[in-house]
Short mmCIF file of C-alpha atoms and ligand atoms in Angstrom, two decimals:
data_model
loop_
_atom_site.label_atom_id
_atom_site.label_comp_id
_atom_site.label_asym_id
_atom_site.label_seq_id
_atom_site.Cartn_x
_atom_site.Cartn_y
_atom_site.Cartn_z
CA UNK A 2 -20.86 3.40 -6.25
CA UNK A 3 -23.84 3.96 -8.48
CA UNK A 4 -24.31 7.22 -10.35
CA UNK A 5 -26.93 9.74 -9.41
CA UNK A 6 -29.84 8.68 -11.62
CA UNK A 7 -31.15 11.35 -13.93
CA UNK A 8 -34.61 12.34 -12.85
CA UNK A 9 -35.64 12.67 -16.48
CA UNK A 10 -33.73 11.46 -19.51
CA UNK A 11 -33.27 14.15 -22.13
CA UNK A 12 -34.64 13.56 -25.62
CA UNK A 13 -32.01 15.79 -27.19
CA UNK A 14 -28.34 15.58 -26.32
CA UNK A 15 -26.39 18.45 -27.82
CA UNK A 16 -23.25 16.66 -28.92
CA UNK A 17 -19.83 17.42 -27.46
CA UNK A 18 -17.78 19.13 -30.16
CA UNK A 19 -14.12 19.84 -29.71
CA UNK A 20 -12.16 21.98 -29.37
CA UNK A 21 -14.51 24.50 -27.74
CA UNK A 22 -17.26 24.34 -30.42
CA UNK A 23 -19.48 22.95 -27.69
CA UNK A 24 -18.71 26.01 -25.65
CA UNK A 25 -20.10 26.70 -22.19
CA UNK A 26 -22.41 29.26 -23.80
CA UNK A 27 -23.91 26.58 -26.07
CA UNK A 28 -24.28 23.96 -23.33
CA UNK A 29 -25.78 26.55 -20.98
CA UNK A 30 -28.39 27.57 -23.57
CA UNK A 31 -29.36 23.95 -24.30
CA UNK A 32 -29.50 22.96 -20.63
CA UNK A 33 -31.95 25.81 -20.01
CA UNK A 34 -34.40 24.23 -22.46
CA UNK A 35 -34.59 21.09 -20.33
CA UNK A 36 -32.41 19.06 -22.72
CA UNK A 37 -28.79 17.96 -22.18
CA UNK A 38 -26.19 20.63 -22.90
CA UNK A 39 -22.70 19.22 -23.35
CA UNK A 40 -19.34 21.00 -23.26
CA UNK A 41 -16.36 19.63 -25.09
CA UNK A 42 -13.78 18.40 -22.59
CA UNK A 43 -10.98 18.35 -25.14
CA UNK A 44 -7.90 20.51 -24.48
CA UNK A 45 -9.58 22.65 -21.82
CA UNK A 46 -6.16 23.18 -20.23
CA UNK A 47 -4.94 25.08 -23.26
CA UNK A 48 -8.34 26.79 -23.66
CA UNK A 49 -8.32 28.23 -20.13
CA UNK A 50 -4.63 29.17 -20.31
CA UNK A 51 -5.19 31.05 -23.58
CA UNK A 52 -8.36 32.79 -22.41
CA UNK A 53 -6.46 34.04 -19.38
CA UNK A 54 -3.63 35.27 -21.60
CA UNK A 55 -6.18 37.15 -23.70
CA UNK A 56 -7.15 39.04 -20.56
CA UNK A 57 -10.11 36.81 -19.62
CA UNK A 58 -12.67 38.66 -21.78
CA UNK A 59 -15.92 39.11 -19.84
CA UNK A 60 -14.18 37.95 -16.67
CA UNK A 61 -15.86 34.55 -17.07
CA UNK A 62 -12.89 32.43 -16.04
CA UNK A 63 -12.24 34.40 -12.89
CA UNK A 64 -15.97 34.48 -12.05
CA UNK A 65 -16.03 30.69 -12.17
CA UNK A 66 -12.80 30.41 -10.22
CA UNK A 67 -14.20 32.54 -7.39
CA UNK A 68 -16.31 29.45 -6.67
CA UNK A 69 -13.49 26.90 -7.13
CA UNK A 70 -13.21 24.85 -3.94
CA UNK A 71 -9.40 24.71 -3.95
CA UNK A 72 -8.34 28.39 -3.94
CA UNK A 73 -4.58 27.75 -3.88
CA UNK A 74 -4.80 25.70 -7.07
CA UNK A 75 -6.86 28.43 -8.77
CA UNK A 76 -4.42 31.11 -7.69
CA UNK A 77 -1.44 29.21 -9.08
CA UNK A 78 -3.14 28.87 -12.48
CA UNK A 79 -4.26 32.51 -12.61
CA UNK A 80 -0.81 33.71 -11.55
CA UNK A 81 0.81 31.58 -14.25
CA UNK A 82 -1.37 32.68 -17.19
CA UNK A 83 -3.50 35.78 -16.59
CA UNK A 84 -2.42 38.81 -18.61
CA UNK A 85 -5.03 41.46 -17.75
CA UNK A 86 -4.05 43.58 -20.75
CA UNK A 87 -3.91 40.65 -23.17
CA UNK A 88 -0.90 39.43 -25.15
CA UNK A 89 -0.36 42.36 -27.48
CA UNK A 90 0.50 40.07 -30.40
CA UNK A 91 2.87 37.85 -28.40
CA UNK A 92 2.56 34.08 -28.92
CA UNK A 93 0.61 32.17 -26.31
CA UNK A 94 2.73 30.55 -23.62
CA UNK A 95 3.09 26.78 -23.96
CA UNK A 96 1.23 24.55 -21.51
CA UNK A 97 2.68 21.23 -20.32
CA UNK A 98 1.99 18.43 -22.77
CA UNK A 99 0.26 15.20 -21.88
CA UNK A 100 2.55 12.38 -20.84
CA UNK A 101 2.93 9.40 -18.56
CA UNK A 102 5.13 11.22 -16.07
CA UNK A 103 3.21 12.90 -13.25
CA UNK A 104 3.14 16.69 -13.55
CA UNK A 105 1.39 18.69 -10.83
CA UNK A 106 1.10 21.90 -12.85
CA UNK A 107 -0.40 20.03 -15.81
CA UNK A 108 -2.97 18.35 -13.56
CA UNK A 109 -3.89 21.60 -11.85
CA UNK A 110 -4.36 23.40 -15.16
CA UNK A 111 -6.56 20.61 -16.48
CA UNK A 112 -8.65 20.42 -13.30
CA UNK A 113 -9.14 24.18 -13.39
CA UNK A 114 -9.93 24.28 -17.13
CA UNK A 115 -12.56 21.58 -16.86
CA UNK A 116 -14.07 23.09 -13.71
CA UNK A 117 -14.41 26.49 -15.38
CA UNK A 118 -16.11 25.20 -18.53
CA UNK A 119 -18.62 23.09 -16.60
CA UNK A 120 -19.28 25.73 -13.95
CA UNK A 121 -20.07 28.32 -16.62
CA UNK A 122 -22.29 25.87 -18.51
CA UNK A 123 -24.24 25.26 -15.29
CA UNK A 124 -24.44 28.88 -14.20
CA UNK A 125 -27.88 30.37 -13.64
CA UNK A 126 -30.13 27.30 -14.06
CA UNK A 127 -30.64 23.80 -12.72
CA UNK A 128 -30.66 21.95 -16.06
CA UNK A 129 -28.40 19.05 -16.92
CA UNK A 130 -24.88 19.50 -18.27
CA UNK A 131 -22.56 16.86 -19.70
CA UNK A 132 -18.93 16.81 -20.78
CA UNK A 133 -17.47 14.96 -23.74
CA UNK A 134 -14.08 13.25 -23.62
CA UNK A 135 -12.22 11.25 -26.23
CA UNK A 136 -10.83 7.83 -25.36
CA UNK A 137 -8.08 8.54 -27.92
CA UNK A 138 -6.76 11.23 -25.58
CA UNK A 139 -6.41 8.77 -22.71
CA UNK A 140 -3.74 10.61 -20.78
CA UNK A 141 -5.96 13.67 -20.24
CA UNK A 142 -8.94 11.93 -18.74
CA UNK A 143 -8.35 11.53 -14.97
CA UNK A 144 -7.56 15.19 -14.25
CA UNK A 145 -10.19 16.43 -16.70
CA UNK A 146 -12.92 14.26 -15.19
CA UNK A 147 -12.05 15.33 -11.65
CA UNK A 148 -12.19 19.03 -12.62
CA UNK A 149 -15.60 18.51 -14.23
CA UNK A 150 -16.83 16.64 -11.14
CA UNK A 151 -15.73 19.46 -8.84
CA UNK A 152 -18.13 21.66 -10.84
CA UNK A 153 -20.97 19.10 -10.42
CA UNK A 154 -21.02 17.61 -13.91
CA UNK A 155 -24.17 15.52 -14.45
CA UNK A 156 -23.14 13.33 -17.37
CA UNK A 157 -19.79 12.22 -18.82
CA UNK A 158 -19.82 11.04 -22.46
CA UNK A 159 -16.87 9.39 -24.13
CA UNK A 160 -16.24 8.00 -27.57
CA UNK A 161 -13.43 7.57 -30.12
CA UNK A 162 -12.29 4.27 -28.64
CA UNK A 163 -13.43 1.70 -26.10
CA UNK A 164 -14.10 3.54 -22.83
CA UNK A 165 -14.00 0.44 -20.63
CA UNK A 166 -12.23 2.03 -17.68
CA UNK A 167 -14.35 5.14 -17.28
CA UNK A 168 -17.17 3.78 -15.06
CA UNK A 169 -14.58 2.67 -12.51
CA UNK A 170 -12.58 5.88 -12.87
CA UNK A 171 -15.66 7.96 -12.04
CA UNK A 172 -16.47 5.72 -9.04
CA UNK A 173 -12.99 6.25 -7.65
CA UNK A 174 -12.76 9.99 -8.25
CA UNK A 175 -16.20 10.55 -6.68
CA UNK A 176 -14.69 9.20 -3.44
CA UNK A 177 -11.49 11.27 -3.92
CA UNK A 178 -9.54 8.07 -4.40
CA UNK A 179 -6.75 7.97 -7.03
CA UNK A 180 -8.30 7.49 -10.47
CA UNK A 181 -6.23 5.66 -13.06
CA UNK A 182 -6.50 4.92 -16.77
CA UNK A 183 -4.35 2.56 -18.77
CA UNK A 184 -2.43 4.10 -21.64
CA UNK A 185 -1.46 2.14 -24.74
CA UNK A 186 2.26 2.32 -25.55
CA UNK A 187 3.13 1.25 -29.10
CA UNK A 188 5.67 -1.56 -29.07
CA UNK A 189 5.81 -1.76 -25.29
CA UNK A 190 3.95 -2.45 -22.11
CA UNK A 191 0.96 -0.26 -21.29
CA UNK A 192 1.50 2.67 -18.97
CA UNK A 193 -0.83 4.38 -16.52
CA UNK A 194 -1.93 7.90 -15.75
CA UNK A 195 -3.36 8.60 -12.31
CA UNK A 196 -4.91 11.58 -10.67
CA UNK A 197 -4.69 11.43 -6.89
CA UNK A 198 -7.03 14.18 -5.68
CA UNK A 199 -5.12 14.49 -2.42
CA UNK A 200 -2.17 15.91 -4.37
CA UNK A 201 -4.37 18.97 -4.99
CA UNK A 202 -5.46 19.58 -1.41
CA UNK A 203 -5.65 17.67 1.87
CA UNK A 204 -8.44 15.10 1.91
CA UNK A 205 -10.62 17.07 4.34
CA UNK A 206 -10.49 20.16 2.08
CA UNK A 207 -12.03 18.26 -0.85
CA UNK A 208 -15.80 18.82 -1.19
CA UNK A 209 -18.27 15.93 -1.45
CA UNK A 210 -18.77 14.86 -5.07
CA UNK A 211 -21.58 13.24 -6.99
CA UNK A 212 -20.70 10.42 -9.36
CA UNK A 213 -21.91 11.49 -12.82
CA UNK A 214 -23.92 9.34 -15.19
CA UNK A 215 -21.69 7.82 -17.89
CA UNK A 216 -22.75 7.41 -21.51
CA UNK A 217 -20.43 5.51 -23.85
CA UNK A 218 -20.42 6.66 -27.47
CA UNK A 219 -20.25 3.59 -29.69
CA UNK A 220 -20.74 2.84 -33.35
CA UNK A 221 -21.88 -0.77 -33.04
CA UNK A 222 -24.11 -2.92 -30.89
CA UNK A 223 -21.18 -5.33 -30.55
CA UNK A 224 -19.15 -2.79 -28.62
CA UNK A 225 -22.21 -1.90 -26.55
CA UNK A 226 -22.70 -5.58 -25.66
CA UNK A 227 -19.03 -5.91 -24.76
CA UNK A 228 -19.12 -2.90 -22.41
CA UNK A 229 -22.34 -4.17 -20.83
CA UNK A 230 -20.82 -7.53 -19.91
CA UNK A 231 -19.01 -6.54 -16.69
CA UNK A 232 -20.13 -4.33 -13.81
CA UNK A 233 -16.84 -2.47 -13.97
CA UNK A 234 -17.16 -1.53 -17.66
CA UNK A 235 -20.91 -1.05 -17.90
CA UNK A 236 -21.97 2.50 -18.75
CA UNK A 237 -25.35 3.94 -17.81
CA UNK A 238 -26.36 4.22 -21.43
CA UNK A 239 -25.08 4.58 -24.98
CA UNK A 240 -24.90 7.13 -27.74
CA UNK A 241 -24.86 5.20 -31.00
CA UNK A 242 -23.10 7.21 -33.65
CA UNK A 243 -23.27 6.45 -37.36
CA UNK A 244 -20.78 7.33 -40.10
CA UNK A 245 -22.33 10.65 -41.21
CA UNK A 246 -21.70 12.22 -37.79
CA UNK A 247 -19.35 15.19 -37.50
CA UNK A 248 -15.86 14.91 -36.02
CA UNK A 249 -14.18 11.50 -35.89
CA UNK A 250 -15.98 8.41 -37.16
CA UNK A 251 -15.37 4.75 -36.45
CA UNK A 252 -13.56 3.18 -39.43
CA UNK A 253 -15.73 1.02 -41.71
CA UNK A 254 -15.81 -2.63 -40.67
CA UNK A 255 -13.49 -4.92 -42.60
CA UNK A 256 -10.87 -3.78 -45.06
CA UNK A 257 -10.76 -0.02 -45.75
CA UNK A 258 -12.10 0.70 -49.23
CA UNK A 259 -12.01 4.21 -50.66
CA UNK A 260 -14.48 5.46 -53.29
CA UNK A 261 -13.41 7.31 -56.44
CA UNK A 262 -13.25 10.59 -54.45
CA UNK A 263 -10.94 9.06 -51.86
CA UNK A 264 -13.53 8.72 -49.07
CA UNK A 265 -14.04 5.56 -47.00
CA UNK A 266 -16.97 3.44 -48.12
CA UNK A 267 -19.46 2.48 -45.43
CA UNK A 268 -22.08 -0.22 -45.92
CA UNK A 269 -24.97 -1.90 -44.12
CA UNK A 270 -22.49 -3.75 -41.89
CA UNK A 271 -21.60 -0.40 -40.34
CA UNK A 272 -25.15 0.23 -39.12
CA UNK A 273 -25.73 -0.70 -35.50
CA UNK A 274 -28.45 -3.28 -34.92
CA UNK A 275 -31.00 -1.31 -32.91
CA UNK A 276 -32.90 -4.39 -31.76
CA UNK A 277 -29.73 -5.86 -30.32
CA UNK A 278 -29.01 -2.52 -28.67
CA UNK A 279 -32.47 -2.23 -27.19
CA UNK A 280 -32.21 -5.76 -25.79
CA UNK A 281 -29.28 -4.66 -23.61
CA UNK A 282 -31.82 -2.75 -21.56
CA UNK A 283 -29.88 0.49 -21.12
CA UNK A 284 -31.11 3.79 -22.59
CA UNK A 285 -29.57 4.80 -25.88
CA UNK A 286 -29.53 7.87 -28.11
CA UNK A 287 -28.97 7.87 -31.88
CA UNK A 288 -26.44 10.22 -33.48
CA UNK A 289 -25.31 11.13 -36.98
CA UNK A 290 -27.93 12.62 -39.29
CA UNK A 291 -30.67 12.75 -36.62
CA UNK A 292 -30.94 16.55 -36.63
CA UNK A 293 -34.50 16.80 -38.01
CA UNK A 294 -37.88 16.67 -36.21
CA UNK A 295 -39.00 13.54 -38.06
CA UNK A 296 -35.71 11.81 -37.24
CA UNK A 297 -36.23 12.52 -33.55
CA UNK A 298 -39.67 10.94 -33.80
CA UNK A 299 -38.26 7.98 -35.69
CA UNK A 300 -35.53 7.49 -33.08
CA UNK A 301 -38.08 7.43 -30.26
CA UNK A 302 -40.24 4.98 -32.19
CA UNK A 303 -37.26 2.67 -32.63
CA UNK A 304 -36.85 2.43 -28.86
CA UNK A 305 -34.18 5.08 -28.42
CA UNK A 306 -34.39 7.55 -25.55
CA UNK A 307 -33.64 10.31 -28.03
CA UNK A 308 -30.94 11.68 -30.30
CA UNK A 309 -27.54 13.31 -30.07
CA UNK A 310 -27.17 16.16 -32.54
CA UNK A 311 -23.98 18.00 -33.48
CA UNK A 312 -23.99 19.89 -36.78
CA UNK A 313 -27.17 21.85 -36.07
CA UNK A 314 -25.64 23.17 -32.84
CA UNK A 315 -22.17 23.75 -34.31
CA UNK A 316 -23.85 26.21 -36.70
CA UNK A 317 -26.02 27.85 -34.03
CA UNK A 318 -25.28 31.28 -32.66
CA UNK A 319 -23.96 30.04 -29.31
CA UNK A 320 -21.45 27.71 -30.97
CA UNK A 321 -17.82 28.38 -30.12
CA UNK A 322 -16.91 28.57 -33.83
CA UNK A 323 -15.54 31.99 -34.74
CA UNK A 324 -18.32 34.14 -36.21
CA UNK A 325 -16.63 34.67 -39.60
CA UNK A 326 -16.21 30.90 -40.01
CA UNK A 327 -19.79 30.17 -38.98
CA UNK A 328 -21.07 32.87 -41.33
CA UNK A 329 -19.07 31.46 -44.25
CA UNK A 330 -20.46 28.01 -43.50
CA UNK A 331 -24.02 29.39 -43.40
CA UNK A 332 -23.52 31.24 -46.70
CA UNK A 333 -22.21 28.07 -48.35
CA UNK A 334 -25.09 26.09 -46.83
CA UNK A 335 -27.61 28.55 -48.31
CA UNK A 336 -25.86 28.55 -51.66
CA UNK A 337 -25.92 24.74 -51.72
CA UNK A 338 -22.13 24.63 -52.09
CA UNK A 339 -21.17 23.34 -48.65
CA UNK A 340 -19.38 20.03 -49.01
CA UNK A 341 -18.22 17.84 -46.13
CA UNK A 342 -15.72 15.10 -46.91
CA UNK A 343 -14.78 12.06 -44.85
CA UNK A 344 -10.99 12.18 -44.87
CA UNK A 345 -9.35 8.82 -44.26
CA UNK A 346 -5.95 10.17 -43.21
CA UNK A 347 -6.41 13.79 -42.03
CA UNK A 348 -6.64 12.85 -38.36
CA UNK A 349 -3.43 11.70 -36.65
CA UNK A 350 -5.59 9.22 -34.75
CA UNK A 351 -6.01 7.13 -37.91
CA UNK A 352 -9.82 7.41 -37.57
CA UNK A 353 -11.77 8.89 -40.49
CA UNK A 354 -12.49 12.56 -39.84
CA UNK A 355 -15.10 14.84 -41.38
CA UNK A 356 -13.78 18.04 -42.93
CA UNK A 357 -15.92 20.93 -44.22
CA UNK A 358 -14.44 22.10 -47.51
CA UNK A 359 -14.01 25.80 -46.92
CA UNK A 360 -11.68 27.92 -49.07
CA UNK A 361 -8.93 29.59 -47.08
CA UNK A 362 -8.95 26.92 -44.38
CA UNK A 363 -6.68 23.89 -44.05
CA UNK A 364 -9.24 21.69 -45.81
CA UNK A 365 -7.36 22.99 -48.86
CA UNK A 366 -4.20 20.85 -49.21
CA UNK A 367 -2.27 23.71 -50.84
CA UNK A 368 -3.10 25.90 -47.84
CA UNK A 369 -1.95 23.11 -45.52
CA UNK A 370 1.35 22.75 -47.39
CA UNK A 371 2.16 26.34 -46.41
CA UNK A 372 1.94 25.47 -42.72
CA UNK A 373 5.33 24.80 -41.12
CA UNK A 374 4.98 21.20 -39.93
CA UNK A 375 5.35 21.12 -36.16
CA UNK A 376 3.75 19.59 -33.09
CA UNK A 377 3.49 21.77 -30.01
CA UNK A 378 0.11 20.91 -28.47
CA UNK A 379 0.46 17.16 -28.73
CA UNK A 380 -2.97 15.90 -27.55
CA UNK A 381 -2.99 13.22 -30.24
CA UNK A 382 0.61 12.07 -29.75
CA UNK A 383 0.93 8.37 -29.24
CA UNK A 384 3.30 7.01 -26.61
CA UNK A 385 5.79 4.48 -27.98
CA UNK A 386 8.56 2.36 -26.46
CA UNK A 387 12.02 3.68 -27.30
CA UNK A 388 15.00 1.38 -27.76
CA UNK A 389 16.37 2.45 -24.34
CA UNK A 390 13.18 1.30 -22.63
CA UNK A 391 11.86 4.81 -22.03
CA UNK A 392 8.60 6.08 -23.45
CA UNK A 393 8.61 8.62 -26.29
CA UNK A 394 5.71 10.39 -28.00
CA UNK A 395 5.03 10.80 -31.71
CA UNK A 396 2.36 12.20 -34.00
CA UNK A 397 2.02 11.54 -37.74
CA UNK A 398 1.39 15.27 -38.28
CA UNK A 399 4.76 16.30 -36.79
CA UNK A 400 7.77 16.85 -39.11
CA UNK A 401 8.10 13.69 -41.19
CA UNK A 402 11.81 13.11 -40.47
CA UNK A 403 11.22 13.42 -36.73
CA UNK A 404 8.29 10.99 -36.87
CA UNK A 405 10.32 8.45 -38.84
CA UNK A 406 13.29 8.83 -36.49
CA UNK A 407 10.89 7.88 -33.69
CA UNK A 408 10.04 4.68 -35.52
CA UNK A 409 6.74 5.94 -36.92
CA UNK A 410 5.37 4.44 -40.13
CA UNK A 411 6.10 6.92 -42.97
CA UNK A 412 2.85 5.88 -44.69
CA UNK A 413 0.93 7.42 -41.80
CA UNK A 414 2.29 10.91 -42.44
CA UNK A 415 0.77 11.51 -45.88
CA UNK A 416 -2.32 13.67 -45.50
CA UNK A 417 -2.02 13.82 -41.69
CA UNK A 418 -2.98 17.27 -40.47
CA UNK A 419 -2.39 18.99 -37.15
CA UNK A 420 -5.91 18.89 -35.73
CA UNK A 421 -4.82 20.26 -32.36
CA UNK A 422 -3.75 23.62 -33.76
CA UNK A 423 -6.40 23.82 -36.48
CA UNK A 424 -9.33 23.09 -34.16
CA UNK A 425 -7.99 25.51 -31.54
CA UNK A 426 -7.86 28.15 -34.24
CA UNK A 427 -11.53 27.48 -35.15
CA UNK A 428 -12.61 28.95 -31.82
CA UNK A 429 -10.35 31.99 -31.88
CA UNK A 430 -7.53 30.58 -29.77
CA UNK A 431 -5.04 29.78 -32.56
CA UNK A 432 -1.34 30.32 -31.96
CA UNK A 433 0.43 33.34 -33.44
CA UNK A 434 3.97 32.16 -33.93
CA UNK A 435 7.12 34.19 -33.43
CA UNK A 436 7.95 33.80 -37.14
CA UNK A 437 4.63 35.45 -38.02
CA UNK A 438 2.74 32.28 -38.98
CA UNK A 439 -0.80 32.29 -37.62
CA UNK A 440 -2.38 28.86 -37.16
CA UNK A 441 -5.23 28.49 -39.64
CA UNK A 442 -8.60 26.85 -38.98
CA UNK A 443 -10.06 23.63 -40.34
CA UNK A 444 -13.70 22.90 -39.55
CA UNK A 445 -15.41 19.58 -38.99
CA UNK A 446 -19.16 19.14 -39.55
CA UNK A 447 -21.48 16.20 -40.13
CA UNK A 448 -22.02 15.07 -43.72
CA UNK A 449 -25.81 15.20 -43.45
CA UNK A 450 -26.70 18.86 -43.85
CA UNK A 451 -30.42 18.37 -44.52
CA UNK A 452 -31.47 19.44 -41.02
CA UNK A 453 -29.31 22.55 -41.03
CA UNK A 454 -30.59 23.53 -44.47
CA UNK A 455 -34.22 23.10 -43.44
CA UNK A 456 -33.89 24.88 -40.12
CA UNK A 457 -32.10 27.73 -41.84
CA UNK A 458 -34.82 28.21 -44.44
CA UNK A 459 -37.64 27.93 -41.89
CA UNK A 460 -35.82 30.32 -39.64
CA UNK A 461 -35.63 32.85 -42.47
CA UNK A 462 -39.30 32.35 -43.28
CA UNK A 463 -40.16 33.10 -39.67
CA UNK A 464 -38.37 36.41 -39.70
CA UNK A 465 -35.00 35.14 -38.47
CA UNK A 466 -31.97 37.22 -39.23
CA UNK A 467 -28.84 36.51 -41.22
CA UNK A 468 -26.97 35.31 -38.17
CA UNK A 469 -28.80 32.01 -38.23
CA UNK A 470 -30.61 30.25 -35.43
CA UNK A 471 -30.07 30.03 -31.70
CA UNK A 472 -29.57 26.77 -29.80
CA UNK A 473 -32.97 27.29 -28.15
CA UNK A 474 -34.63 27.53 -31.58
CA UNK A 475 -32.79 24.40 -32.71
CA UNK A 476 -34.07 22.45 -29.69
CA UNK A 477 -37.65 23.65 -30.19
CA UNK A 478 -37.47 22.67 -33.87
CA UNK A 479 -36.07 19.22 -33.11
CA UNK A 480 -38.84 18.53 -30.61
CA UNK A 481 -41.62 19.77 -32.88
CA UNK A 482 -42.95 16.33 -33.77
CA UNK A 483 -42.75 14.74 -30.34
CA UNK A 484 -44.60 15.23 -27.11
CA UNK A 485 -41.90 16.99 -25.12
CA UNK A 486 -42.33 20.57 -24.08
CA UNK A 487 -39.05 22.22 -25.05
CA UNK A 488 -39.31 24.62 -22.16
CA UNK A 489 -40.12 22.12 -19.44
CA UNK A 490 -39.27 23.49 -16.03
CA UNK A 491 -35.58 22.88 -15.53
CA UNK A 492 -35.10 19.24 -14.64
CA UNK A 493 -33.01 18.67 -11.60
CA UNK A 494 -30.45 15.92 -11.32
CA UNK A 495 -30.95 14.08 -8.06
CA UNK A 496 -28.46 14.98 -5.43
CA UNK A 497 -28.14 18.62 -6.56
C1 LIG B 4 -17.81 20.48 -35.04
C2 LIG B 4 -17.96 19.09 -34.50
C3 LIG B 4 -17.03 18.62 -33.58
C4 LIG B 4 -17.21 17.37 -32.98
N1 LIG B 4 -16.34 16.96 -32.02
C5 LIG B 4 -16.60 15.83 -31.31
C6 LIG B 4 -15.80 15.49 -30.18
O1 LIG B 4 -14.87 16.20 -29.82
N2 LIG B 4 -16.11 14.33 -29.52
C7 LIG B 4 -17.16 13.54 -29.89
O2 LIG B 4 -17.41 12.52 -29.25
N3 LIG B 4 -17.94 13.86 -30.94
C8 LIG B 4 -17.69 14.99 -31.64
N4 LIG B 4 -18.53 15.34 -32.67
C9 LIG B 4 -19.73 14.52 -32.94
C10 LIG B 4 -20.97 15.12 -32.26
O3 LIG B 4 -20.86 15.10 -30.86
C11 LIG B 4 -22.25 14.38 -32.66
O4 LIG B 4 -22.28 13.07 -32.20
C12 LIG B 4 -22.43 14.31 -34.15
O5 LIG B 4 -22.11 15.54 -34.73
C13 LIG B 4 -23.87 13.92 -34.49
O6 LIG B 4 -24.09 13.92 -35.87
P1 LIG B 4 -24.68 15.18 -36.66
O7 LIG B 4 -23.56 16.14 -36.82
O8 LIG B 4 -25.14 14.59 -37.94
O9 LIG B 4 -25.80 15.75 -35.84
C14 LIG B 4 -18.32 16.57 -33.34
C15 LIG B 4 -19.22 17.03 -34.31
C16 LIG B 4 -19.06 18.27 -34.87
C17 LIG B 4 -20.07 18.76 -35.88
#
């Protein structure tokens, strides 16, 4: 089945930024400008469960769920997590962790969480909304994608790996057929995770779905060419992300070399060949340091359909980042002291990960040492084959002895940080533990801050306030040099 073609390709894609930095508020604001607003699809099960336990501030979750097509599923999730008066200092309840074994409650929570985020991002306009998934979190994808599709998601974007199975997955789920992804199991045979939509409701109760457009996020033209080779793996376009981008980055090609400050060294071999990309014939967007008007122009001149921008939107007012964190980042940006490092070993995925150096957050190793090492969210756990033939799960950021007992490589534990808890804390949903420990934040941003610095100073010059810029202002600024009206009438995806 072919995807619903987009009536008009956006020039600006607001990048998906997990966990919850690309909030529904941010994606909604960007979509209203006629560009592509994207919500992060990472850990939306825990996000919705925690919002409900905080009393569903603003009633947003329940407003979205009033429109959820499978009311019994919604009711089960609300009954399980809603605490109308909030938690009163109690820890958040655990949610089921990802795994290869089927788990109906886990699937329902994920479907509901993804539906809610997309529904809210689409509320009140007819602009385009996308959702960002990570290939590294393979086990989450089928249920998450189905939930997003129930809310009419227009575009699915996926990076951090080789998303070869996603085009087929979306084809299947759009027809309510079981959608499966293969899951790598270290030291053993691959496993599979499937979402069969008819486990949620009888087939005739499932509403018709539109197959979203799929954009693969890649770092090289070689990967783009590989994905383009077969009908079953071919995406509808590419986002080509370079090494200064925020979040995870592809490792440098060849042997990992660190500079004198301990950061991976990237070279010309890590730049995608844009001519080779253009010759594939699918639309592509450039990401990583493209958050300036002249860079948007340059991208269009090089044959790209536009740009994907993260950092500028992470620092905008609609970003999901907690206000105090965003304000500290803006102050450091203005003072010229904001530093973003590429950490080779901070992410349990083994991919380089950008970390904003912010005092009092877990970017500070001494601060991190104070954190009791534990793994309770587990999105980045890797399945591995146990001696008895069963599958276990391990994460380099869990207690070192436990990781080693599970056969993990001790070298992988040094510097590994619990991104799941830190990133959840960034958006105000951090765990308060029974022993009094409160999960601390750690922020990722792109290393190229030139655009943010310029927009901030221009914004001030034009009478902006200390809270920084809005997403709408960021879009207008980005499009300043190109012939696109930032407030085009809302584009409509065909089939809506
Ligand atoms: C706070 C933050 C979180 C991010 N999280 C993700 C993510 O979860 N998945 C993803 O594919 N990209 C993620 N990114 C990358 C962005 O989507 C985007 O491609 C990138 O930031 C573009 O580079 P720029 O920051 O220089 O504009 C993140 C970026 C930032 C700044």
